[in-house]
Amino acid sequence: MERGTCITLLALLLSSFSSSANHEPTLRAVVSQLYQVLLLSWAALPELPLGELWRQFRAWVAVPLLRVAVFVCLVMSMMVLVEKVSMGLITLYAKVFRRRPERIYKCDPLTEDEEMGSLAYPMVLVQIPMYNEKEVYQLSIGAACNMVWPSDRIIIQVLDDSTDPLIKELVKKECEMWSERGKNVRYERRQNRNGYKAGALKVGMRYSYVESCEFIAMFDADFQPAPDFLLRTVPFLVHNPKIALVQSRWKFGTAIHEAGGWQDRTTVEDMDLAVRAGLAGWKFVYLGDVKVNSELPSTFKAYRYQQHRWSCGPANLFRKMFLKVLMAEGVAMSMKFYVIYNFFVARRIVSHFVTFSFYCVVIPLSVFFPEVIIPKWGLMYAPTAITLINAVATPSSVHLVIFWVLFENVMSLHRCKAVLIGLLETGRVNEWIVTEKLGDMLKTKSNTRASRRFRFKIKERFNLLEIMVGIYLLVCACYDYVYRDDLYCIFIFPQSVAFMIMGFGYIGTIIPGDK
């Protein structure tokens, strides 16, 4: 189609649009002006072949836009690098000078008093929210009931939102079984699922028996705390009244109320509460050597849903809390800067954008535009430094760093999309799909085969977005190998393979086994 025909058709469309009575006058005026400009452009510009039009478009539009994209990505890379380096230095300082929680805070073990007996132990409420957790309900309830603590000083509250009648009955019977064994287990249900997990926790706090509890522990349904979990964590809370949280799953009751209680406005209720409690002046302690067993998502699809929730939720929380953090009274500017820049912007927003846009879009696209120069420090040094800092933080997995980089780039596609949804508060912003769990189902060969036959569906195996990005990267890698000598293909080709593997379901997909 010739240039004149294209512009004429576009001008006619704009003309009909501007004459429509269904649009606002200001919008009609703008479109009308654009229509006039197009007609003048058509009359003024000489006839040009398509090749020349492409060269002009490339010079005046494509290259400048790509240069702007490179600049923005380099700025984002530096933001992430600064955040990683700052946190790395803090971690190094803590390790070199042995700034362990046990050396900073008093944490003497609790013992029964001769006069008070078990009353020397604080009353603890353990909350376990559940939703159709058929595979793990026995594991989580059993682990909570087996924790070493005076039986008259602990309440295990099972908050069951299950919709399956069979699962509801199974969970209820499990609670009754432990009650018969002398454990104080409360099985609680509500009439709706408003607020999802946060809503269940909020309702759970309203029961009268909760008022007698000094400390509250919350475990997800797939968490299995060790028997000595309470003995190792509660002393920090007892001896240090300003500590509100231990190992991210423990909450000090007063802090919950002063921070405004559980909020169901986002899908990251624990982060919401932690930020509000931190701004209120409470301190948190992380005990790295106290571990709680939990279950990873069983499939790539389940992992994507989980990561969507964990990426969309913080972005949406930032949208809701930005002004509140900025205007918070009695909070130091350094604390506000840390929460806004380190905690939210760099770590949970910019890092996802730069990973996908720079390494999976801009750099591969630049192979078609030799005029666009990407500096080596942004192309190699910054990402290498970020990767090394992450690798040092987990030395036991350093041999997997290359696979980790490729996998994180694949996941950045979904995390970036989730962050946009959270910031714009559209679409799936409050979507809550419970992460599917397998529990002990796959420990035997027969169960493995049964599970595989049950779970496999063709549409669940193929992921169209990953396949499309993989094809795009493959084209870029081939073009770079044939026509360029910058060796970008060394990075782009493995990345295209990673997208293809995930797209065609060769990892993270349970397929039918032999009968």
Coordinates of C-alpha atoms in Angstrom, one line a residue:
M1 CA 0.0 0.0 0.0
E2 CA 1.4 3.4 -1.0
R3 CA 2.2 6.2 1.5
G4 CA -0.6 8.5 0.2
T5 CA -3.2 5.8 0.5
C6 CA -2.3 5.0 4.1
I7 CA -2.4 8.6 5.2
T8 CA -5.7 9.2 3.4
L9 CA -7.3 6.2 5.1
L10 CA -6.1 7.4 8.5
A11 CA -7.2 10.9 7.8
L12 CA -10.7 9.7 6.8
L13 CA -10.9 7.6 10.0
L14 CA -9.9 10.6 12.1
S15 CA -12.4 12.8 10.3
S16 CA -15.3 10.4 11.0
F17 CA -14.2 10.1 14.6
S18 CA -14.0 13.9 15.1
S19 CA -17.5 14.4 13.7
S20 CA -19.0 11.8 16.0
A21 CA -21.4 13.3 18.6
N22 CA -20.5 10.7 21.2
H23 CA -17.2 12.3 22.2
E24 CA -16.3 15.4 24.3
P25 CA -15.8 18.7 22.4
T26 CA -12.2 19.0 23.5
L27 CA -11.4 15.5 22.3
R28 CA -13.1 16.3 18.9
A29 CA -11.0 19.4 18.6
V30 CA -7.7 17.6 19.2
V31 CA -8.6 14.9 16.7
S32 CA -9.7 17.5 14.2
Q33 CA -6.3 19.2 14.4
L34 CA -4.5 16.0 14.0
Y35 CA -6.6 15.2 10.9
Q36 CA -5.6 18.6 9.4
V37 CA -1.9 17.9 10.2
L38 CA -2.1 14.6 8.4
L39 CA -3.6 16.1 5.3
L40 CA -1.0 18.8 5.2
S41 CA 1.8 16.2 5.7
W42 CA 0.4 14.1 2.9
A43 CA 0.4 17.1 0.6
A44 CA 3.8 18.4 1.6
L45 CA 5.9 15.2 1.8
P46 CA 7.3 13.9 -1.5
E47 CA 6.7 10.4 -2.6
L48 CA 9.2 8.1 -1.0
P49 CA 9.9 4.4 -1.5
L50 CA 9.2 2.1 1.5
G51 CA 12.9 1.6 2.1
E52 CA 13.6 5.3 2.4
L53 CA 10.5 5.6 4.7
W54 CA 11.9 2.9 6.9
R55 CA 15.3 4.6 7.1
Q56 CA 13.8 7.8 8.1
F57 CA 11.5 6.1 10.7
R58 CA 14.6 4.3 12.0
A59 CA 16.7 7.5 12.3
W60 CA 14.0 9.8 13.7
V61 CA 11.8 7.4 15.8
A62 CA 13.2 3.9 16.5
V63 CA 16.8 4.8 17.3
P64 CA 16.0 7.7 19.6
L65 CA 13.3 5.7 21.4
L66 CA 15.7 2.8 21.9
R67 CA 18.4 5.2 23.2
V68 CA 15.9 6.5 25.8
A69 CA 15.0 3.0 26.8
V70 CA 18.7 2.1 27.3
F71 CA 19.2 5.2 29.4
V72 CA 16.2 4.4 31.6
C73 CA 17.3 0.8 32.0
L74 CA 20.8 1.9 33.0
V75 CA 19.3 4.2 35.6
M76 CA 17.2 1.4 37.0
S77 CA 20.2 -0.9 37.0
M78 CA 22.2 1.6 39.1
M79 CA 19.2 1.9 41.5
V80 CA 19.2 -1.9 42.0
L81 CA 23.0 -2.0 42.3
V82 CA 23.0 0.7 44.9
E83 CA 20.4 -1.1 46.9
K84 CA 22.2 -4.5 46.6
V85 CA 25.6 -3.0 47.6
S86 CA 24.1 -1.1 50.6
M87 CA 22.4 -4.2 51.9
G88 CA 25.5 -6.3 51.1
L89 CA 27.6 -3.9 53.2
I90 CA 25.2 -4.1 56.1
T91 CA 25.2 -7.9 55.9
L92 CA 29.0 -7.9 55.8
Y93 CA 29.2 -5.6 58.8
A94 CA 26.8 -7.9 60.7
K95 CA 28.8 -11.0 59.9
V96 CA 32.3 -9.5 60.5
F97 CA 31.3 -8.0 63.9
R98 CA 29.1 -10.9 64.8
R99 CA 26.0 -8.8 65.2
R100 CA 23.8 -11.8 65.8
P101 CA 20.4 -11.4 67.5
E102 CA 21.6 -13.5 70.5
R103 CA 24.5 -11.1 71.1
I104 CA 22.4 -7.9 70.7
Y105 CA 19.2 -8.8 72.6
K106 CA 18.6 -10.7 75.8
C107 CA 17.1 -14.2 75.1
D108 CA 17.6 -16.2 78.3
P109 CA 15.6 -19.5 78.1
L110 CA 12.3 -19.6 79.8
T111 CA 11.8 -22.1 82.7
E112 CA 9.0 -23.0 85.0
D113 CA 8.9 -21.1 88.3
E114 CA 8.6 -23.1 91.5
E115 CA 5.8 -20.9 92.7
M116 CA 4.1 -20.0 89.4
G117 CA 4.7 -23.3 87.6
S118 CA 3.6 -23.1 83.9
L119 CA 2.3 -19.6 84.5
A120 CA 5.9 -18.4 84.0
Y121 CA 5.4 -19.1 80.3
P122 CA 3.4 -16.5 78.3
M123 CA 0.1 -17.4 76.7
V124 CA 0.7 -18.1 73.0
L125 CA -1.9 -18.2 70.2
V126 CA -1.0 -20.2 67.1
Q127 CA -3.0 -19.3 64.0
I128 CA -3.2 -21.6 61.0
P129 CA -5.4 -20.3 58.1
M130 CA -6.5 -23.0 55.6
Y131 CA -8.4 -23.2 52.4
N132 CA -9.0 -26.7 50.9
E133 CA -5.6 -27.9 52.2
K134 CA -6.3 -31.6 51.8
E135 CA -2.6 -32.6 51.3
V136 CA -1.0 -30.7 54.2
Y137 CA -3.6 -30.1 56.9
Q138 CA -2.4 -33.0 59.0
L139 CA 1.2 -32.0 58.7
S140 CA 0.7 -28.4 59.7
I141 CA -1.8 -29.1 62.6
G142 CA 0.4 -32.0 63.8
A143 CA 3.5 -29.9 63.8
A144 CA 1.8 -27.0 65.7
C145 CA 0.5 -29.4 68.3
N146 CA 3.9 -31.1 68.8
M147 CA 5.7 -27.8 69.6
V148 CA 7.2 -28.0 73.1
W149 CA 5.2 -25.6 75.3
P150 CA 3.0 -26.0 78.4
S151 CA -0.3 -27.3 77.1
D152 CA -2.3 -24.9 79.3
R153 CA -0.3 -21.9 77.9
I154 CA -1.0 -22.4 74.2
I155 CA -4.0 -22.2 71.9
I156 CA -3.9 -23.7 68.4
Q157 CA -6.5 -21.9 66.3
V158 CA -7.3 -23.5 62.9
L159 CA -9.1 -21.0 60.7
D160 CA -10.7 -23.1 58.0
D161 CA -12.1 -21.4 54.9
S162 CA -12.5 -24.6 53.0
T163 CA -15.3 -24.9 50.5
D164 CA -15.1 -28.7 49.9
P165 CA -17.4 -30.4 52.4
L166 CA -15.1 -33.5 52.6
I167 CA -12.0 -31.4 53.4
K168 CA -13.9 -29.4 56.0
E169 CA -14.9 -32.6 57.7
L170 CA -11.4 -34.0 57.6
V171 CA -9.9 -30.8 59.1
K172 CA -12.5 -30.7 61.8
K173 CA -11.9 -34.4 62.8
E174 CA -8.1 -33.7 62.9
C175 CA -8.7 -30.9 65.3
E176 CA -11.0 -33.0 67.4
M177 CA -8.4 -35.8 67.5
W178 CA -5.7 -33.5 68.9
S179 CA -8.2 -32.0 71.4
E180 CA -8.9 -35.5 72.7
R181 CA -5.1 -35.9 73.2
G182 CA -5.1 -32.9 75.6
K183 CA -4.2 -30.1 73.1
N184 CA -6.1 -26.8 73.2
V185 CA -7.2 -26.8 69.5
R186 CA -10.0 -24.4 68.3
Y187 CA -11.6 -25.1 65.0
E188 CA -13.1 -21.9 63.6
R189 CA -15.1 -21.2 60.5
R190 CA -16.7 -18.1 59.0
Q191 CA -19.6 -17.6 56.6
N192 CA -17.6 -16.0 53.8
R193 CA -14.1 -15.6 52.5
N194 CA -13.9 -11.8 52.5
G195 CA -10.3 -10.7 52.6
Y196 CA -9.0 -14.2 52.0
K197 CA -6.2 -15.1 54.4
A198 CA -6.0 -11.6 56.0
G199 CA -9.8 -11.6 56.5
A200 CA -9.6 -15.0 58.2
L201 CA -6.8 -13.8 60.5
K202 CA -8.7 -10.6 61.3
V203 CA -11.8 -12.6 62.3
G204 CA -9.7 -15.0 64.3
M205 CA -8.5 -12.1 66.5
R206 CA -12.0 -11.3 67.5
Y207 CA -12.7 -14.4 69.6
S208 CA -12.8 -13.7 73.4
Y209 CA -10.1 -16.3 74.2
V210 CA -7.6 -14.4 72.1
E211 CA -7.6 -11.6 74.7
S212 CA -5.7 -13.8 77.1
C213 CA -2.8 -14.4 74.7
E214 CA 0.3 -12.3 74.9
F215 CA 1.9 -13.5 71.7
I216 CA 0.6 -14.7 68.4
A217 CA 2.3 -17.0 65.9
M218 CA 0.9 -17.4 62.3
F219 CA 1.9 -20.3 60.1
D220 CA 0.7 -20.9 56.6
A221 CA -1.0 -24.3 56.0
D222 CA 2.2 -25.7 54.4
F223 CA 4.5 -24.7 57.3
Q224 CA 5.7 -27.2 59.8
P225 CA 7.5 -25.5 62.7
A226 CA 10.1 -27.5 64.7
P227 CA 9.2 -28.7 68.2
D228 CA 11.6 -26.2 69.8
F229 CA 10.4 -23.2 67.7
L230 CA 8.6 -21.5 70.6
L231 CA 11.4 -22.2 73.0
R232 CA 13.9 -20.5 70.7
T233 CA 11.9 -17.5 69.6
V234 CA 9.5 -16.4 72.4
P235 CA 12.4 -15.4 74.8
F236 CA 13.3 -12.5 72.4
L237 CA 9.8 -11.2 72.8
V238 CA 9.6 -11.7 76.5
H239 CA 12.9 -10.0 77.4
N240 CA 12.7 -7.2 74.8
P241 CA 9.3 -5.4 74.9
K242 CA 10.0 -3.3 71.8
I243 CA 10.5 -6.3 69.5
A244 CA 7.3 -6.9 67.5
L245 CA 8.3 -9.7 65.2
V246 CA 10.6 -12.7 65.2
Q247 CA 11.6 -14.6 62.0
S248 CA 8.7 -12.9 60.1
R249 CA 6.1 -15.3 61.4
W250 CA 5.9 -14.1 64.9
K251 CA 3.9 -11.0 65.9
F252 CA 3.7 -9.3 69.3
G253 CA 0.1 -8.8 70.1
T254 CA 0.3 -5.2 71.2
A255 CA 2.1 -4.3 67.9
I256 CA -0.7 -5.8 65.9
H257 CA -3.3 -3.6 67.6
E258 CA -1.2 -0.4 67.6
A259 CA -0.4 -0.9 63.9
G260 CA -4.1 -1.2 63.0
G261 CA -4.6 -5.0 63.0
W262 CA -4.7 -7.3 60.0
Q263 CA -5.7 -5.5 56.7
D264 CA -7.2 -7.2 53.8
R265 CA -6.6 -4.4 51.3
T266 CA -3.8 -6.3 49.5
T267 CA -2.7 -9.9 49.1
V268 CA 0.4 -9.4 51.3
E269 CA -1.2 -8.9 54.7
D270 CA 2.0 -9.8 56.6
M271 CA 4.1 -7.2 54.7
D272 CA 1.3 -4.6 55.2
L273 CA 1.3 -5.2 59.0
A274 CA 5.1 -5.3 59.2
V275 CA 5.5 -1.9 57.4
R276 CA 2.9 -0.3 59.7
A277 CA 4.4 -1.8 62.8
G278 CA 7.9 -0.6 61.7
L279 CA 6.6 2.9 61.2
A280 CA 5.1 2.8 64.7
G281 CA 8.5 2.2 66.2
W282 CA 8.5 -1.5 66.7
K283 CA 11.7 -3.6 66.1
F284 CA 12.0 -6.9 64.2
V285 CA 14.4 -9.7 64.8
Y286 CA 15.4 -12.3 62.1
L287 CA 16.7 -15.6 63.4
G288 CA 18.4 -17.2 60.4
D289 CA 19.2 -20.4 62.2
V290 CA 15.6 -21.1 63.3
K291 CA 14.0 -22.8 60.3
V292 CA 10.4 -23.8 59.6
N293 CA 9.8 -26.4 57.0
S294 CA 7.5 -25.4 54.2
E295 CA 6.5 -26.7 50.7
L296 CA 7.5 -25.2 47.4
P297 CA 4.9 -24.9 44.7
S298 CA 4.5 -28.3 43.0
T299 CA 4.3 -27.0 39.4
F300 CA 5.6 -24.0 37.3
K301 CA 2.0 -22.8 37.0
A302 CA 1.5 -22.8 40.7
Y303 CA 4.8 -21.0 41.2
R304 CA 3.7 -18.3 38.7
Y305 CA 0.5 -17.7 40.6
Q306 CA 2.4 -17.4 43.8
Q307 CA 4.9 -15.0 42.3
H308 CA 2.1 -13.0 40.8
R309 CA 0.7 -12.5 44.3
W310 CA 4.0 -11.8 45.8
S311 CA 4.9 -9.2 43.1
C312 CA 1.5 -7.6 42.6
G313 CA 0.8 -7.3 46.4
P314 CA 3.9 -5.2 47.3
A315 CA 3.4 -2.9 44.3
N316 CA -0.3 -2.3 45.3
L317 CA 0.7 -1.8 48.9
F318 CA 3.3 0.8 47.8
R319 CA 0.5 2.6 45.9
K320 CA -1.7 2.7 49.0
M321 CA 1.0 3.5 51.5
F322 CA 3.4 5.9 49.7
L323 CA 1.8 9.1 51.0
K324 CA 1.2 7.7 54.5
V325 CA 4.9 6.7 54.8
L326 CA 6.0 10.1 53.4
M327 CA 3.7 12.1 55.8
A328 CA 4.2 9.8 58.8
E329 CA 4.8 11.8 62.0
G330 CA 7.6 10.9 64.4
V331 CA 9.4 8.8 61.8
A332 CA 13.0 9.7 60.9
M333 CA 13.7 10.7 57.3
S334 CA 16.2 7.9 57.0
M335 CA 13.5 5.4 57.9
K336 CA 11.1 6.9 55.4
F337 CA 13.8 6.8 52.7
Y338 CA 14.6 3.1 53.5
V339 CA 11.0 2.1 53.3
I340 CA 10.2 3.9 50.1
Y341 CA 13.5 3.4 48.2
N342 CA 15.1 0.2 49.5
F343 CA 12.1 -1.8 50.6
F344 CA 9.6 -0.9 47.9
V345 CA 11.0 1.0 44.8
A346 CA 14.4 -0.6 44.2
R347 CA 13.7 -4.1 45.6
R348 CA 10.1 -4.8 44.6
I349 CA 9.4 -2.6 41.6
V350 CA 12.5 -1.5 39.7
S351 CA 14.3 -4.8 40.0
H352 CA 11.5 -6.6 38.2
F353 CA 11.2 -4.0 35.5
V354 CA 14.9 -3.7 34.7
T355 CA 15.3 -7.5 34.6
F356 CA 12.8 -8.0 31.9
S357 CA 12.9 -4.8 30.0
F358 CA 16.7 -4.5 29.8
Y359 CA 17.9 -8.1 29.5
C360 CA 15.0 -9.6 27.7
V361 CA 13.8 -6.7 25.5
V362 CA 16.2 -3.8 25.0
I363 CA 19.5 -5.6 24.8
P364 CA 18.2 -8.2 22.3
L365 CA 16.5 -5.5 20.3
S366 CA 19.7 -3.4 20.1
V367 CA 21.3 -6.0 17.8
F368 CA 19.2 -4.6 15.0
F369 CA 20.3 -1.1 15.7
P370 CA 24.2 -0.8 15.7
E371 CA 23.8 3.0 16.2
V372 CA 22.6 2.3 19.7
I373 CA 25.6 1.8 22.0
I374 CA 25.2 0.1 25.4
P375 CA 28.1 0.9 27.7
K376 CA 30.0 -2.1 29.0
W377 CA 29.5 -1.1 32.7
G378 CA 25.7 -1.4 32.2
L379 CA 25.9 -4.4 30.0
M380 CA 28.4 -6.5 32.0
Y381 CA 29.7 -4.9 35.2
A382 CA 26.5 -3.9 36.9
P383 CA 24.6 -7.1 36.3
T384 CA 27.7 -9.2 37.2
A385 CA 28.1 -7.3 40.5
I386 CA 24.4 -7.8 41.3
T387 CA 24.6 -11.5 40.5
L388 CA 27.8 -11.9 42.6
I389 CA 26.2 -10.2 45.6
N390 CA 23.2 -12.5 45.4
A391 CA 25.5 -15.5 45.0
V392 CA 27.6 -14.6 48.1
A393 CA 24.4 -14.3 50.1
T394 CA 23.6 -18.0 49.3
P395 CA 27.0 -19.7 49.1
S396 CA 25.6 -23.2 49.2
S397 CA 23.9 -22.5 45.8
V398 CA 26.7 -20.7 44.1
H399 CA 27.1 -23.5 41.6
L400 CA 23.5 -22.9 40.3
V401 CA 24.0 -19.1 39.7
I402 CA 23.9 -19.4 35.9
F403 CA 20.6 -21.4 36.0
W404 CA 19.3 -19.0 38.6
V405 CA 20.0 -16.0 36.3
L406 CA 18.2 -17.6 33.4
F407 CA 15.2 -18.7 35.5
E408 CA 14.9 -15.3 37.2
N409 CA 14.8 -13.6 33.7
V410 CA 12.0 -15.9 32.7
M411 CA 10.1 -15.1 35.9
S412 CA 10.6 -11.4 35.4
L413 CA 8.1 -11.5 32.6
H414 CA 5.3 -12.4 35.0
R415 CA 6.7 -10.3 37.9
C416 CA 6.8 -7.2 35.7
K417 CA 3.2 -7.8 34.6
A418 CA 2.1 -8.3 38.2
V419 CA 3.9 -5.1 39.3
L420 CA 2.1 -3.1 36.6
I421 CA -1.3 -4.6 37.7
G422 CA -0.5 -3.7 41.3
L423 CA 0.6 -0.1 40.6
L424 CA -2.4 0.6 38.3
E425 CA -4.7 -1.4 40.5
T426 CA -6.4 -3.2 37.6
G427 CA -7.3 -6.7 36.6
R428 CA -6.0 -9.4 38.9
V429 CA -4.8 -7.0 41.6
N430 CA -6.6 -8.8 44.4
E431 CA -6.6 -12.3 42.8
W432 CA -6.0 -15.0 45.4
I433 CA -5.3 -18.4 44.0
V434 CA -4.2 -20.8 46.7
T435 CA -0.9 -22.4 45.9
E436 CA -1.6 -26.0 45.2
K437 CA 0.3 -28.4 47.5
L438 CA 1.1 -32.1 47.4
G439 CA 2.3 -32.7 51.0
D440 CA 3.5 -36.3 51.3
M441 CA 1.6 -37.4 48.2
L442 CA 4.7 -38.0 46.1
K443 CA 6.7 -40.0 48.6
T444 CA 5.6 -43.3 47.1
K445 CA 5.8 -44.4 43.5
S446 CA 2.2 -45.3 43.2
N447 CA 1.0 -41.9 44.5
T448 CA 3.4 -40.2 42.1
R449 CA 1.9 -42.0 39.1
A450 CA -1.7 -41.4 40.3
S451 CA -0.9 -37.7 40.8
R452 CA 0.6 -37.3 37.4
R453 CA -2.2 -38.9 35.6
F454 CA -4.7 -36.8 37.5
R455 CA -2.9 -33.4 37.0
F456 CA -1.8 -33.4 33.4
K457 CA -3.6 -31.2 31.0
I458 CA -2.3 -30.0 27.6
K459 CA -3.2 -26.4 28.2
E460 CA -1.4 -26.4 31.5
R461 CA 1.8 -27.6 29.9
F462 CA 2.3 -24.9 27.2
N463 CA 2.8 -21.3 28.3
L464 CA 2.2 -19.0 25.3
L465 CA 3.9 -15.9 26.6
E466 CA 7.2 -17.7 27.4
I467 CA 7.1 -19.3 23.9
M468 CA 6.6 -16.0 22.2
V469 CA 9.4 -14.3 24.1
G470 CA 11.6 -17.3 23.4
I471 CA 11.1 -17.0 19.7
Y472 CA 11.8 -13.3 19.8
L473 CA 15.1 -13.9 21.6
L474 CA 16.0 -16.7 19.2
V475 CA 15.6 -14.4 16.2
C476 CA 17.7 -11.7 17.9
A477 CA 20.4 -14.2 18.8
C478 CA 20.6 -15.6 15.2
Y479 CA 20.7 -12.1 13.7
D480 CA 23.5 -11.1 16.1
Y481 CA 25.5 -14.2 15.3
V482 CA 25.2 -13.7 11.5
Y483 CA 25.4 -9.9 11.1
R484 CA 27.1 -8.5 14.3
D485 CA 30.3 -9.1 16.1
D486 CA 29.4 -7.9 19.6
L487 CA 28.7 -11.4 20.9
Y488 CA 25.4 -10.5 22.5
C489 CA 24.2 -13.9 21.2
I490 CA 26.3 -15.6 24.0
F491 CA 23.8 -14.3 26.5
I492 CA 20.6 -14.1 24.3
F493 CA 20.7 -17.6 22.9
P494 CA 20.7 -19.4 26.4
Q495 CA 18.0 -17.0 27.5
S496 CA 15.9 -18.0 24.5
V497 CA 16.4 -21.7 25.4
A498 CA 15.3 -21.0 29.0
F499 CA 12.1 -19.3 27.8
M500 CA 11.4 -22.2 25.4
I501 CA 12.0 -24.9 28.0
M502 CA 9.6 -23.1 30.4
G503 CA 7.2 -22.3 27.6
F504 CA 6.9 -25.9 26.4
G505 CA 6.6 -27.2 29.9
Y506 CA 9.7 -29.3 30.2
I507 CA 10.3 -28.0 33.7
G508 CA 7.8 -27.6 36.5
T509 CA 5.1 -29.7 34.8
I510 CA 3.8 -33.0 36.1
I511 CA 3.2 -35.2 33.0
P512 CA 1.5 -38.7 32.9
G513 CA 3.5 -41.6 34.2
D514 CA 3.5 -45.1 33.0
K515 CA 0.5 -47.1 34.0

